């Protein structure tokens, strides 16, 4: 066998091994998407209903709560960015990071200091490589987040919002995550969680099943609207962050499946191309050997005829 044929055989073997890995990762991601979608579907009604309840308290009373009241001149904003712990997911993490960069530029242009909070090793690595300060980060649970993880993330953020800016607190809380639209479409979005935007909250509440004009009834609050808000708003932030983590996890698995399918298809095409090249090289070697044999036989026949 010629040297060129051996080179092609080795490359075919290597690409075949890679194809097995990408195919396995594709199948694993496909199986995880189903579970992630179920979790998203289960958490969304709770998040919407809790948003509806907070909206009712905020609009059905005259209480000016710090978590629902706009600051006249906001100076600091916390931005929670959700990325992945692992790669091999196409542009999933990079698209979320780009959305965070756009939001940061907009907030900075408004005169606000941005405090980044990061979920996922990809986001942490991006900021670390550029020597950019990160207020707090969390890793290790992006593929399969739990409500306990959401509470862990929400705790410091709620504390930052309830703390005066002079003591290191913030006036606003934004979150950037990847919304799972379908198996083929995942879109990075940025949402302001706090102070609670009534228009945005109303939209979420309407998604929960209430019609327009039916979500803002008058209520009497016991013991008081302020105490109700104190109890509801942390749950509101936790539920929204949990839903965002689940949406991002489903989006990541879909992106990984799509990327691994593309890699598997490319490997198959490369194997076909290398096989054709190997066959052509082997055919050239055989043709050359036949030519050498025929030439040798002709030379031997000429030598024999000359001796006679």
Short mmCIF file of C-alpha atoms in Angstrom, two decimals:
data_model
loop_
_atom_site.label_atom_id
_atom_site.label_comp_id
_atom_site.label_asym_id
_atom_site.label_seq_id
_atom_site.Cartn_x
_atom_site.Cartn_y
_atom_site.Cartn_z
CA UNK A 1 0.00 0.00 0.00
CA UNK A 2 1.36 3.44 -0.94
CA UNK A 3 2.30 6.06 1.62
CA UNK A 4 -0.46 8.41 0.44
CA UNK A 5 -3.11 5.73 0.91
CA UNK A 6 -1.89 5.09 4.47
CA UNK A 7 -2.20 8.81 5.24
CA UNK A 8 -5.80 8.84 4.01
CA UNK A 9 -6.64 5.70 6.00
CA UNK A 10 -5.31 7.27 9.20
CA UNK A 11 -7.31 10.45 8.61
CA UNK A 12 -10.48 8.46 7.89
CA UNK A 13 -10.00 6.53 11.14
CA UNK A 14 -9.47 9.76 13.11
CA UNK A 15 -12.51 11.51 11.61
CA UNK A 16 -14.65 8.41 12.20
CA UNK A 17 -13.71 8.44 15.90
CA UNK A 18 -14.60 12.15 16.11
CA UNK A 19 -17.90 11.48 14.38
CA UNK A 20 -18.82 8.89 17.01
CA UNK A 21 -18.18 11.45 19.76
CA UNK A 22 -20.21 14.23 18.12
CA UNK A 23 -23.05 11.82 17.37
CA UNK A 24 -23.14 10.70 21.00
CA UNK A 25 -23.15 14.34 22.21
CA UNK A 26 -25.96 15.12 19.78
CA UNK A 27 -28.08 12.29 21.16
CA UNK A 28 -27.35 13.26 24.78
CA UNK A 29 -28.35 16.88 24.13
CA UNK A 30 -31.52 15.76 22.34
CA UNK A 31 -32.54 13.71 25.39
CA UNK A 32 -31.81 16.59 27.79
CA UNK A 33 -33.86 19.09 25.79
CA UNK A 34 -37.06 17.18 26.55
CA UNK A 35 -36.48 17.41 30.32
CA UNK A 36 -35.43 21.06 30.07
CA UNK A 37 -38.55 21.96 28.08
CA UNK A 38 -40.77 20.29 30.67
CA UNK A 39 -39.10 22.27 33.44
CA UNK A 40 -39.57 25.52 31.52
CA UNK A 41 -43.25 24.74 30.93
CA UNK A 42 -43.71 23.90 34.62
CA UNK A 43 -41.96 27.01 35.96
CA UNK A 44 -43.43 29.63 33.60
CA UNK A 45 -47.03 29.63 35.01
CA UNK A 46 -45.68 30.06 38.54
CA UNK A 47 -43.43 32.96 37.49
CA UNK A 48 -46.30 34.62 35.61
CA UNK A 49 -48.79 34.24 38.46
CA UNK A 50 -46.28 35.59 40.97
CA UNK A 51 -45.64 38.54 38.65
CA UNK A 52 -49.40 39.09 38.51
CA UNK A 53 -49.64 39.08 42.30
CA UNK A 54 -46.77 41.54 42.71
CA UNK A 55 -48.30 43.77 40.02
CA UNK A 56 -51.64 43.74 41.84
CA UNK A 57 -50.01 44.83 45.10
CA UNK A 58 -47.88 47.50 43.41
CA UNK A 59 -50.80 49.04 41.49
CA UNK A 60 -53.61 48.35 43.92
CA UNK A 61 -52.11 50.36 46.74
CA UNK A 62 -50.53 53.73 47.30
CA UNK A 63 -47.45 52.24 48.95
CA UNK A 64 -44.10 53.50 47.66
CA UNK A 65 -41.91 50.45 48.07
CA UNK A 66 -38.20 50.76 47.21
CA UNK A 67 -38.41 47.69 44.97
CA UNK A 68 -41.28 49.09 42.90
CA UNK A 69 -40.43 52.78 42.90
CA UNK A 70 -38.32 54.36 40.17
CA UNK A 71 -35.27 56.24 41.43
CA UNK A 72 -35.26 59.78 40.12
CA UNK A 73 -31.61 59.69 39.04
CA UNK A 74 -30.36 56.07 39.02
CA UNK A 75 -26.58 55.81 39.20
CA UNK A 76 -25.82 52.10 39.54
CA UNK A 77 -27.24 49.01 37.84
CA UNK A 78 -26.64 45.30 38.43
CA UNK A 79 -26.57 43.13 35.32
CA UNK A 80 -26.96 39.36 35.67
CA UNK A 81 -25.56 37.51 32.65
CA UNK A 82 -26.39 33.81 32.18
CA UNK A 83 -23.97 31.80 30.03
CA UNK A 84 -22.88 28.16 29.90
CA UNK A 85 -20.29 26.22 31.86
CA UNK A 86 -19.21 24.33 28.75
CA UNK A 87 -18.65 25.03 25.08
CA UNK A 88 -19.51 23.04 21.94
CA UNK A 89 -22.79 24.95 21.72
CA UNK A 90 -22.22 27.13 18.68
CA UNK A 91 -22.76 30.82 19.40
CA UNK A 92 -24.95 30.28 22.48
CA UNK A 93 -22.69 31.90 25.09
CA UNK A 94 -21.12 34.45 22.75
CA UNK A 95 -24.56 35.74 21.69
CA UNK A 96 -25.58 36.24 25.33
CA UNK A 97 -22.28 38.01 26.03
CA UNK A 98 -22.82 40.32 23.05
CA UNK A 99 -26.28 41.19 24.37
CA UNK A 100 -24.69 41.99 27.75
CA UNK A 101 -22.12 44.22 26.06
CA UNK A 102 -24.86 46.14 24.25
CA UNK A 103 -26.83 46.59 27.48
CA UNK A 104 -23.69 47.68 29.34
CA UNK A 105 -22.92 50.28 26.68
CA UNK A 106 -26.49 51.61 26.86
CA UNK A 107 -26.51 51.84 30.65
CA UNK A 108 -23.07 53.45 30.68
CA UNK A 109 -24.25 56.00 28.12
CA UNK A 110 -27.11 56.82 30.52
CA UNK A 111 -24.54 57.64 33.20
CA UNK A 112 -24.97 54.46 35.24
CA UNK A 113 -22.21 52.37 36.75
CA UNK A 114 -22.68 48.71 35.76
CA UNK A 115 -21.99 45.90 38.24
CA UNK A 116 -21.78 42.55 36.40
CA UNK A 117 -22.97 39.31 37.99
CA UNK A 118 -22.11 36.21 35.94
CA UNK A 119 -23.55 32.69 35.77
CA UNK A 120 -21.47 30.15 33.80
CA UNK A 121 -17.76 29.60 33.21
CA UNK A 122 -17.91 31.00 29.66
CA UNK A 123 -19.02 34.41 30.89
CA UNK A 124 -16.52 34.35 33.76
CA UNK A 125 -13.70 33.45 31.35
CA UNK A 126 -14.70 36.27 28.99
CA UNK A 127 -14.48 38.89 31.74
CA UNK A 128 -11.36 37.36 33.30
CA UNK A 129 -9.48 37.32 29.97
CA UNK A 130 -10.17 41.04 29.57
CA UNK A 131 -9.27 41.84 33.20
CA UNK A 132 -12.76 43.17 33.86
CA UNK A 133 -14.10 43.12 37.40
CA UNK A 134 -17.00 40.79 38.23
CA UNK A 135 -19.05 41.55 41.33
CA UNK A 136 -20.01 37.91 41.86
CA UNK A 137 -20.13 34.72 39.81
CA UNK A 138 -21.63 31.23 39.99
CA UNK A 139 -20.67 28.10 38.04
CA UNK A 140 -21.37 24.38 37.91
CA UNK A 141 -25.15 24.19 37.47
CA UNK A 142 -26.03 25.75 34.10
CA UNK A 143 -26.89 22.42 32.43
CA UNK A 144 -29.42 21.42 35.08
CA UNK A 145 -30.32 24.35 37.37
CA UNK A 146 -32.53 23.92 40.43
CA UNK A 147 -34.64 26.37 42.42
CA UNK A 148 -31.97 26.26 45.13
CA UNK A 149 -29.45 27.53 42.56
CA UNK A 150 -31.84 30.36 41.65
CA UNK A 151 -32.15 31.32 45.33
CA UNK A 152 -28.36 31.33 45.66
CA UNK A 153 -28.07 33.71 42.71
CA UNK A 154 -31.02 35.88 43.75
CA UNK A 155 -29.83 36.46 47.33
CA UNK A 156 -26.93 38.86 46.64
CA UNK A 157 -28.92 40.62 43.92
CA UNK A 158 -31.89 41.31 46.20
CA UNK A 159 -29.51 42.51 48.88
CA UNK A 160 -27.82 44.87 46.39
CA UNK A 161 -31.18 46.34 45.35
CA UNK A 162 -32.36 46.86 48.94
CA UNK A 163 -29.06 48.48 49.97
CA UNK A 164 -28.53 52.20 49.56
CA UNK A 165 -26.24 53.11 46.67
CA UNK A 166 -23.99 55.04 49.04
CA UNK A 167 -23.32 51.75 50.81
CA UNK A 168 -22.65 49.74 47.65
CA UNK A 169 -26.20 49.02 46.55
CA UNK A 170 -27.80 49.43 43.11
CA UNK A 171 -30.83 51.22 41.73
CA UNK A 172 -31.72 48.71 39.00
CA UNK A 173 -31.48 44.97 38.33
CA UNK A 174 -31.25 43.65 34.77
CA UNK A 175 -30.99 40.03 33.61
CA UNK A 176 -29.71 38.70 30.30
CA UNK A 177 -30.56 35.13 29.30
CA UNK A 178 -31.30 33.10 26.18
CA UNK A 179 -35.01 32.58 25.60
CA UNK A 180 -35.98 29.17 24.26
CA UNK A 181 -38.35 29.84 21.37
CA UNK A 182 -38.09 26.53 19.53
CA UNK A 183 -35.63 23.77 18.75
CA UNK A 184 -34.18 25.92 15.98
CA UNK A 185 -34.53 29.38 17.53
CA UNK A 186 -33.00 30.66 20.77
CA UNK A 187 -32.86 34.42 21.31
CA UNK A 188 -30.78 36.39 23.85
CA UNK A 189 -33.00 38.86 25.71
CA UNK A 190 -32.42 41.47 28.41
CA UNK A 191 -35.12 42.20 30.98
CA UNK A 192 -35.22 44.72 33.81
CA UNK A 193 -36.43 42.87 36.89
CA UNK A 194 -36.25 45.71 39.41
CA UNK A 195 -37.63 48.25 39.97
CA UNK A 196 -40.71 46.42 38.79
CA UNK A 197 -41.94 47.85 35.50
CA UNK A 198 -45.73 47.80 35.63
CA UNK A 199 -46.10 47.72 31.86
CA UNK A 200 -43.70 44.79 31.53
CA UNK A 201 -45.22 43.04 34.52
CA UNK A 202 -48.69 43.54 33.09
CA UNK A 203 -47.61 41.86 29.87
CA UNK A 204 -46.35 38.84 31.82
CA UNK A 205 -49.49 38.73 33.90
CA UNK A 206 -51.65 38.74 30.79
CA UNK A 207 -49.65 35.77 29.51
CA UNK A 208 -50.70 33.96 32.67
CA UNK A 209 -54.27 33.99 31.45
CA UNK A 210 -55.80 37.24 32.60
CA UNK A 211 -57.37 39.53 30.06
CA UNK A 212 -56.57 43.18 29.60
CA UNK A 213 -58.09 45.39 32.25
CA UNK A 214 -58.74 42.41 34.55
CA UNK A 215 -55.41 42.14 36.34
CA UNK A 216 -55.50 45.31 38.45
CA UNK A 217 -58.44 44.92 40.86
CA UNK A 218 -58.66 46.87 44.11
CA UNK A 219 -57.46 45.04 47.21
CA UNK A 220 -57.28 45.52 50.94
CA UNK A 221 -53.96 44.26 52.26
CA UNK A 222 -53.38 42.64 55.61
CA UNK A 223 -51.21 43.47 57.49
CA UNK A 224 -50.07 46.11 54.94
CA UNK A 225 -49.19 46.43 51.27
CA UNK A 226 -45.58 47.17 52.16
CA UNK A 227 -45.21 43.97 54.18
CA UNK A 228 -46.87 41.99 51.40
CA UNK A 229 -44.34 43.42 48.94
CA UNK A 230 -41.50 42.59 51.32
CA UNK A 231 -42.66 38.96 51.24
CA UNK A 232 -43.56 38.72 47.54
CA UNK A 233 -40.72 40.50 45.78
CA UNK A 234 -37.90 38.12 46.81
CA UNK A 235 -40.04 35.23 45.56
CA UNK A 236 -40.68 37.22 42.39
CA UNK A 237 -36.96 37.68 41.73
CA UNK A 238 -36.17 34.05 42.53
CA UNK A 239 -38.92 32.71 40.25
CA UNK A 240 -37.89 34.95 37.34
CA UNK A 241 -34.23 34.00 37.72
CA UNK A 242 -35.14 30.32 37.97
CA UNK A 243 -37.22 30.55 34.80
CA UNK A 244 -34.36 32.36 33.06
CA UNK A 245 -31.90 29.64 34.14
CA UNK A 246 -34.23 26.95 32.78
CA UNK A 247 -34.78 28.83 29.52
CA UNK A 248 -31.02 29.20 29.13
CA UNK A 249 -30.42 25.51 29.89
CA UNK A 250 -32.96 24.43 27.27
CA UNK A 251 -31.42 26.87 24.77
CA UNK A 252 -27.94 25.56 25.49
CA UNK A 253 -28.96 21.94 24.93
CA UNK A 254 -30.70 22.89 21.67
CA UNK A 255 -27.62 24.82 20.53
CA UNK A 256 -25.35 21.90 21.42
CA UNK A 257 -27.58 19.46 19.55
CA UNK A 258 -27.57 21.69 16.49
CA UNK A 259 -23.79 22.21 16.64
CA UNK A 260 -23.06 18.51 17.12
CA UNK A 261 -25.41 17.53 14.29
CA UNK A 262 -23.58 19.96 12.03
CA UNK A 263 -20.24 18.52 13.16
CA UNK A 264 -21.48 14.96 12.53
CA UNK A 265 -22.72 15.88 9.05
CA UNK A 266 -19.40 17.56 8.27
CA UNK A 267 -17.53 14.49 9.49
CA UNK A 268 -19.60 12.28 7.21
CA UNK A 269 -18.84 14.52 4.23
CA UNK A 270 -15.15 14.55 5.10
CA UNK A 271 -15.07 10.75 5.37
CA UNK A 272 -16.70 10.46 1.94
CA UNK A 273 -14.17 12.89 0.47
CA UNK A 274 -11.20 11.12 2.07
CA UNK A 275 -12.52 7.73 0.93
CA UNK A 276 -12.68 8.98 -2.66
CA UNK A 277 -9.16 10.32 -2.41
CA UNK A 278 -7.91 7.06 -0.88
CA UNK A 279 -9.58 5.05 -3.65
CA UNK A 280 -8.04 7.32 -6.28
CA UNK A 281 -4.61 7.01 -4.67
CA UNK A 282 -4.92 3.23 -4.45
CA UNK A 283 -6.06 3.08 -8.07
CA UNK A 284 -3.06 5.20 -9.08
CA UNK A 285 -0.74 2.86 -7.17
CA UNK A 286 -2.26 -0.19 -8.89
CA UNK A 287 -2.01 1.47 -12.30
CA UNK A 288 1.62 2.32 -11.63
CA UNK A 289 2.40 -1.24 -10.52
CA UNK A 290 0.75 -2.67 -13.63
CA UNK A 291 2.71 -0.25 -15.80
CA UNK A 292 5.93 -1.29 -14.09
CA UNK A 293 5.13 -4.98 -14.56
CA UNK A 294 4.24 -4.51 -18.22
CA UNK A 295 7.35 -2.40 -18.76
CA UNK A 296 9.52 -5.01 -17.06
CA UNK A 297 7.98 -7.81 -19.09
CA UNK A 298 8.56 -5.86 -22.32
CA UNK A 299 12.17 -5.15 -21.38
CA UNK A 300 12.73 -8.83 -20.55
CA UNK A 301 11.18 -9.90 -23.86
CA UNK A 302 13.39 -7.44 -25.78
CA UNK A 303 16.49 -8.70 -23.96
CA UNK A 304 15.60 -12.31 -24.72
CA UNK A 305 14.98 -11.55 -28.42
CA UNK A 306 18.34 -9.71 -28.65
CA UNK A 307 20.27 -12.63 -27.19
CA UNK A 308 18.77 -14.96 -29.80
#
